[in-house]
Amino acid sequence: MISKRQHEVLLQAMLPPKVLPFIARGLDFCEVFPSVTILFSDIVSYTNMVGEMPAMQVVNMLNELYSLYDQLAEVHSVYKVETIGDAFMCAGGVPDQMDPEESANHVISMALGMIQKTEELITVDG
């Protein structure tokens, strides 16, 4: 069982700050966004690659890569939606609405940053 504080910390890590007051009061929260830009990514040949790596090396690689992506998401004002295995999903234009062109530009900058950081990581770690 987790404490109330641990529960709050977990919610803060998972949800946008503007949602938290509603959840704390037991209320539903829904917001409509007229335009959102979504980025999905995955690692090419991931299944083959990790089949040849020790489990801890896979965990460390994904942690390092997604930590870099998390930093990029903050820099480029995109919202990280989810990471599952080798899949990473983020969105521009949420949780704060923005102009569709601006949203797309943020996501494009994020994608280019992801490519650069991944290439740097591959160069360093093989």
PDB file of C-alpha atoms in Angstrom:
ATOM      1  CA  MET A   1       0.000   0.000   0.000  1.00  0.00           C
ATOM      2  CA  ILE A   2       1.292   3.473  -0.822  1.00  0.00           C
ATOM      3  CA  SER A   3       0.961   6.604   1.254  1.00  0.00           C
ATOM      4  CA  LYS A   4      -1.140   9.579   0.214  1.00  0.00           C
ATOM      5  CA  ARG A   5       2.069  11.510  -0.524  1.00  0.00           C
ATOM      6  CA  GLN A   6       3.412   8.717  -2.741  1.00  0.00           C
ATOM      7  CA  HIS A   7       0.062   8.658  -4.539  1.00  0.00           C
ATOM      8  CA  GLU A   8       0.263  12.422  -5.160  1.00  0.00           C
ATOM      9  CA  VAL A   9       3.838  12.169  -6.454  1.00  0.00           C
ATOM     10  CA  LEU A  10       2.806   9.397  -8.842  1.00  0.00           C
ATOM     11  CA  LEU A  11      -0.134  11.433 -10.159  1.00  0.00           C
ATOM     12  CA  GLN A  12       2.118  14.475 -10.607  1.00  0.00           C
ATOM     13  CA  ALA A  13       4.509  12.383 -12.680  1.00  0.00           C
ATOM     14  CA  MET A  14       1.733  10.990 -14.876  1.00  0.00           C
ATOM     15  CA  LEU A  15      -0.682  13.869 -15.458  1.00  0.00           C
ATOM     16  CA  PRO A  16      -0.585  17.508 -16.496  1.00  0.00           C
ATOM     17  CA  PRO A  17      -0.694  19.870 -13.490  1.00  0.00           C
ATOM     18  CA  LYS A  18      -4.013  21.436 -14.507  1.00  0.00           C
ATOM     19  CA  VAL A  19      -5.775  18.053 -14.149  1.00  0.00           C
ATOM     20  CA  LEU A  20      -4.659  17.378 -10.575  1.00  0.00           C
ATOM     21  CA  PRO A  21      -7.086  19.709  -8.715  1.00  0.00           C
ATOM     22  CA  PHE A  22     -10.035  18.003 -10.413  1.00  0.00           C
ATOM     23  CA  ILE A  23      -8.804  14.539  -9.505  1.00  0.00           C
ATOM     24  CA  ALA A  24      -8.122  15.620  -5.923  1.00  0.00           C
ATOM     25  CA  ARG A  25     -11.788  16.628  -5.629  1.00  0.00           C
ATOM     26  CA  GLY A  26     -12.977  13.383  -7.241  1.00  0.00           C
ATOM     27  CA  LEU A  27     -14.143  15.140 -10.395  1.00  0.00           C
ATOM     28  CA  ASP A  28     -13.775  14.074 -14.000  1.00  0.00           C
ATOM     29  CA  PHE A  29     -11.688  16.210 -16.331  1.00  0.00           C
ATOM     30  CA  CYS A  30     -12.100  16.443 -20.069  1.00  0.00           C
ATOM     31  CA  GLU A  31     -10.801  19.020 -22.502  1.00  0.00           C
ATOM     32  CA  VAL A  32     -11.239  19.356 -26.267  1.00  0.00           C
ATOM     33  CA  PHE A  33      -8.301  20.281 -28.478  1.00  0.00           C
ATOM     34  CA  PRO A  34      -9.108  21.367 -32.038  1.00  0.00           C
ATOM     35  CA  SER A  35      -5.625  20.526 -33.306  1.00  0.00           C
ATOM     36  CA  VAL A  36      -2.923  18.257 -31.890  1.00  0.00           C
ATOM     37  CA  THR A  37       0.259  16.922 -33.485  1.00  0.00           C
ATOM     38  CA  ILE A  38       1.292  13.390 -32.453  1.00  0.00           C
ATOM     39  CA  LEU A  39       4.734  11.791 -32.742  1.00  0.00           C
ATOM     40  CA  PHE A  40       5.202   8.028 -32.489  1.00  0.00           C
ATOM     41  CA  SER A  41       8.657   6.498 -32.571  1.00  0.00           C
ATOM     42  CA  ASP A  42      10.176   3.091 -32.124  1.00  0.00           C
ATOM     43  CA  ILE A  43      13.637   1.604 -32.403  1.00  0.00           C
ATOM     44  CA  VAL A  44      14.443  -0.036 -35.731  1.00  0.00           C
ATOM     45  CA  SER A  45      15.292  -3.759 -35.318  1.00  0.00           C
ATOM     46  CA  TYR A  46      14.611  -3.515 -31.561  1.00  0.00           C
ATOM     47  CA  THR A  47      13.470  -7.130 -31.174  1.00  0.00           C
ATOM     48  CA  ASN A  48      16.573  -8.525 -32.910  1.00  0.00           C
ATOM     49  CA  MET A  49      18.891  -6.133 -31.085  1.00  0.00           C
ATOM     50  CA  VAL A  50      17.623  -6.856 -27.565  1.00  0.00           C
ATOM     51  CA  GLY A  51      17.589 -10.581 -28.232  1.00  0.00           C
ATOM     52  CA  GLU A  52      21.377 -10.394 -28.279  1.00  0.00           C
ATOM     53  CA  MET A  53      21.785  -8.121 -25.239  1.00  0.00           C
ATOM     54  CA  PRO A  54      21.763  -8.901 -21.503  1.00  0.00           C
ATOM     55  CA  ALA A  55      18.529  -7.713 -19.848  1.00  0.00           C
ATOM     56  CA  MET A  56      20.224  -5.018 -17.730  1.00  0.00           C
ATOM     57  CA  GLN A  57      21.933  -3.591 -20.799  1.00  0.00           C
ATOM     58  CA  VAL A  58      18.516  -3.260 -22.472  1.00  0.00           C
ATOM     59  CA  VAL A  59      17.048  -1.573 -19.391  1.00  0.00           C
ATOM     60  CA  ASN A  60      19.993   0.814 -19.126  1.00  0.00           C
ATOM     61  CA  MET A  61      19.875   1.628 -22.845  1.00  0.00           C
ATOM     62  CA  LEU A  62      16.148   2.412 -22.793  1.00  0.00           C
ATOM     63  CA  ASN A  63      16.471   4.419 -19.590  1.00  0.00           C
ATOM     64  CA  GLU A  64      19.295   6.506 -21.026  1.00  0.00           C
ATOM     65  CA  LEU A  65      17.538   7.024 -24.355  1.00  0.00           C
ATOM     66  CA  TYR A  66      14.155   7.921 -22.881  1.00  0.00           C
ATOM     67  CA  SER A  67      15.733  10.199 -20.283  1.00  0.00           C
ATOM     68  CA  LEU A  68      17.231  12.137 -23.198  1.00  0.00           C
ATOM     69  CA  TYR A  69      13.832  12.175 -24.938  1.00  0.00           C
ATOM     70  CA  ASP A  70      12.139  13.395 -21.741  1.00  0.00           C
ATOM     71  CA  GLN A  71      14.578  16.314 -21.596  1.00  0.00           C
ATOM     72  CA  LEU A  72      13.900  17.092 -25.252  1.00  0.00           C
ATOM     73  CA  ALA A  73      10.155  17.055 -24.620  1.00  0.00           C
ATOM     74  CA  GLU A  74      10.576  19.790 -22.040  1.00  0.00           C
ATOM     75  CA  VAL A  75      12.892  21.830 -24.261  1.00  0.00           C
ATOM     76  CA  HIS A  76      10.499  21.632 -27.230  1.00  0.00           C
ATOM     77  CA  SER A  77       7.278  22.092 -25.217  1.00  0.00           C
ATOM     78  CA  VAL A  78       5.745  18.766 -26.181  1.00  0.00           C
ATOM     79  CA  TYR A  79       3.886  16.472 -23.809  1.00  0.00           C
ATOM     80  CA  LYS A  80       5.206  12.955 -23.306  1.00  0.00           C
ATOM     81  CA  VAL A  81       2.198  10.692 -23.463  1.00  0.00           C
ATOM     82  CA  GLU A  82       3.698   7.235 -23.029  1.00  0.00           C
ATOM     83  CA  THR A  83       6.686   4.935 -23.361  1.00  0.00           C
ATOM     84  CA  ILE A  84       6.150   1.204 -23.743  1.00  0.00           C
ATOM     85  CA  GLY A  85       9.127  -0.976 -24.567  1.00  0.00           C
ATOM     86  CA  ASP A  86      10.788   0.683 -27.531  1.00  0.00           C
ATOM     87  CA  ALA A  87       7.790   2.902 -28.358  1.00  0.00           C
ATOM     88  CA  PHE A  88       7.732   6.588 -27.421  1.00  0.00           C
ATOM     89  CA  MET A  89       4.711   8.826 -27.930  1.00  0.00           C
ATOM     90  CA  CYS A  90       4.483  12.576 -27.451  1.00  0.00           C
ATOM     91  CA  ALA A  91       2.129  15.334 -28.544  1.00  0.00           C
ATOM     92  CA  GLY A  92       2.307  19.006 -29.424  1.00  0.00           C
ATOM     93  CA  GLY A  93      -0.576  21.339 -28.665  1.00  0.00           C
ATOM     94  CA  VAL A  94      -1.458  19.649 -25.373  1.00  0.00           C
ATOM     95  CA  PRO A  95      -1.973  20.043 -22.467  1.00  0.00           C
ATOM     96  CA  ASP A  96      -1.853  23.737 -23.398  1.00  0.00           C
ATOM     97  CA  GLN A  97      -3.519  24.568 -26.691  1.00  0.00           C
ATOM     98  CA  MET A  98      -1.457  26.265 -29.380  1.00  0.00           C
ATOM     99  CA  ASP A  99      -1.712  27.219 -33.019  1.00  0.00           C
ATOM    100  CA  PRO A 100      -1.622  24.086 -35.268  1.00  0.00           C
ATOM    101  CA  GLU A 101       1.456  25.296 -37.155  1.00  0.00           C
ATOM    102  CA  GLU A 102       3.262  26.070 -33.902  1.00  0.00           C
ATOM    103  CA  SER A 103       2.307  22.644 -32.533  1.00  0.00           C
ATOM    104  CA  ALA A 104       3.642  20.909 -35.645  1.00  0.00           C
ATOM    105  CA  ASN A 105       6.885  22.909 -35.474  1.00  0.00           C
ATOM    106  CA  HIS A 106       7.423  21.883 -31.845  1.00  0.00           C
ATOM    107  CA  VAL A 107       6.934  18.217 -32.751  1.00  0.00           C
ATOM    108  CA  ILE A 108       9.213  18.497 -35.795  1.00  0.00           C
ATOM    109  CA  SER A 109      11.929  20.025 -33.599  1.00  0.00           C
ATOM    110  CA  MET A 110      11.391  17.218 -31.092  1.00  0.00           C
ATOM    111  CA  ALA A 111      11.743  14.566 -33.805  1.00  0.00           C
ATOM    112  CA  LEU A 112      14.945  16.117 -35.165  1.00  0.00           C
ATOM    113  CA  GLY A 113      16.325  16.333 -31.624  1.00  0.00           C
ATOM    114  CA  MET A 114      15.463  12.670 -31.041  1.00  0.00           C
ATOM    115  CA  ILE A 115      17.363  11.669 -34.174  1.00  0.00           C
ATOM    116  CA  GLN A 116      20.392  13.703 -33.109  1.00  0.00           C
ATOM    117  CA  LYS A 117      20.412  12.387 -29.524  1.00  0.00           C
ATOM    118  CA  THR A 118      19.947   8.796 -30.715  1.00  0.00           C
ATOM    119  CA  GLU A 119      22.843   9.130 -33.155  1.00  0.00           C
ATOM    120  CA  GLU A 120      25.031  10.567 -30.359  1.00  0.00           C
ATOM    121  CA  LEU A 121      24.080   7.727 -28.029  1.00  0.00           C
ATOM    122  CA  ILE A 122      24.791   5.095 -30.679  1.00  0.00           C
ATOM    123  CA  THR A 123      28.183   6.670 -31.373  1.00  0.00           C
ATOM    124  CA  VAL A 124      29.116   6.660 -27.678  1.00  0.00           C
ATOM    125  CA  ASP A 125      27.731   3.236 -26.716  1.00  0.00           C
ATOM    126  CA  GLY A 126      27.864   1.329 -29.981  1.00  0.00           C
TER     127      GLY A 126
END
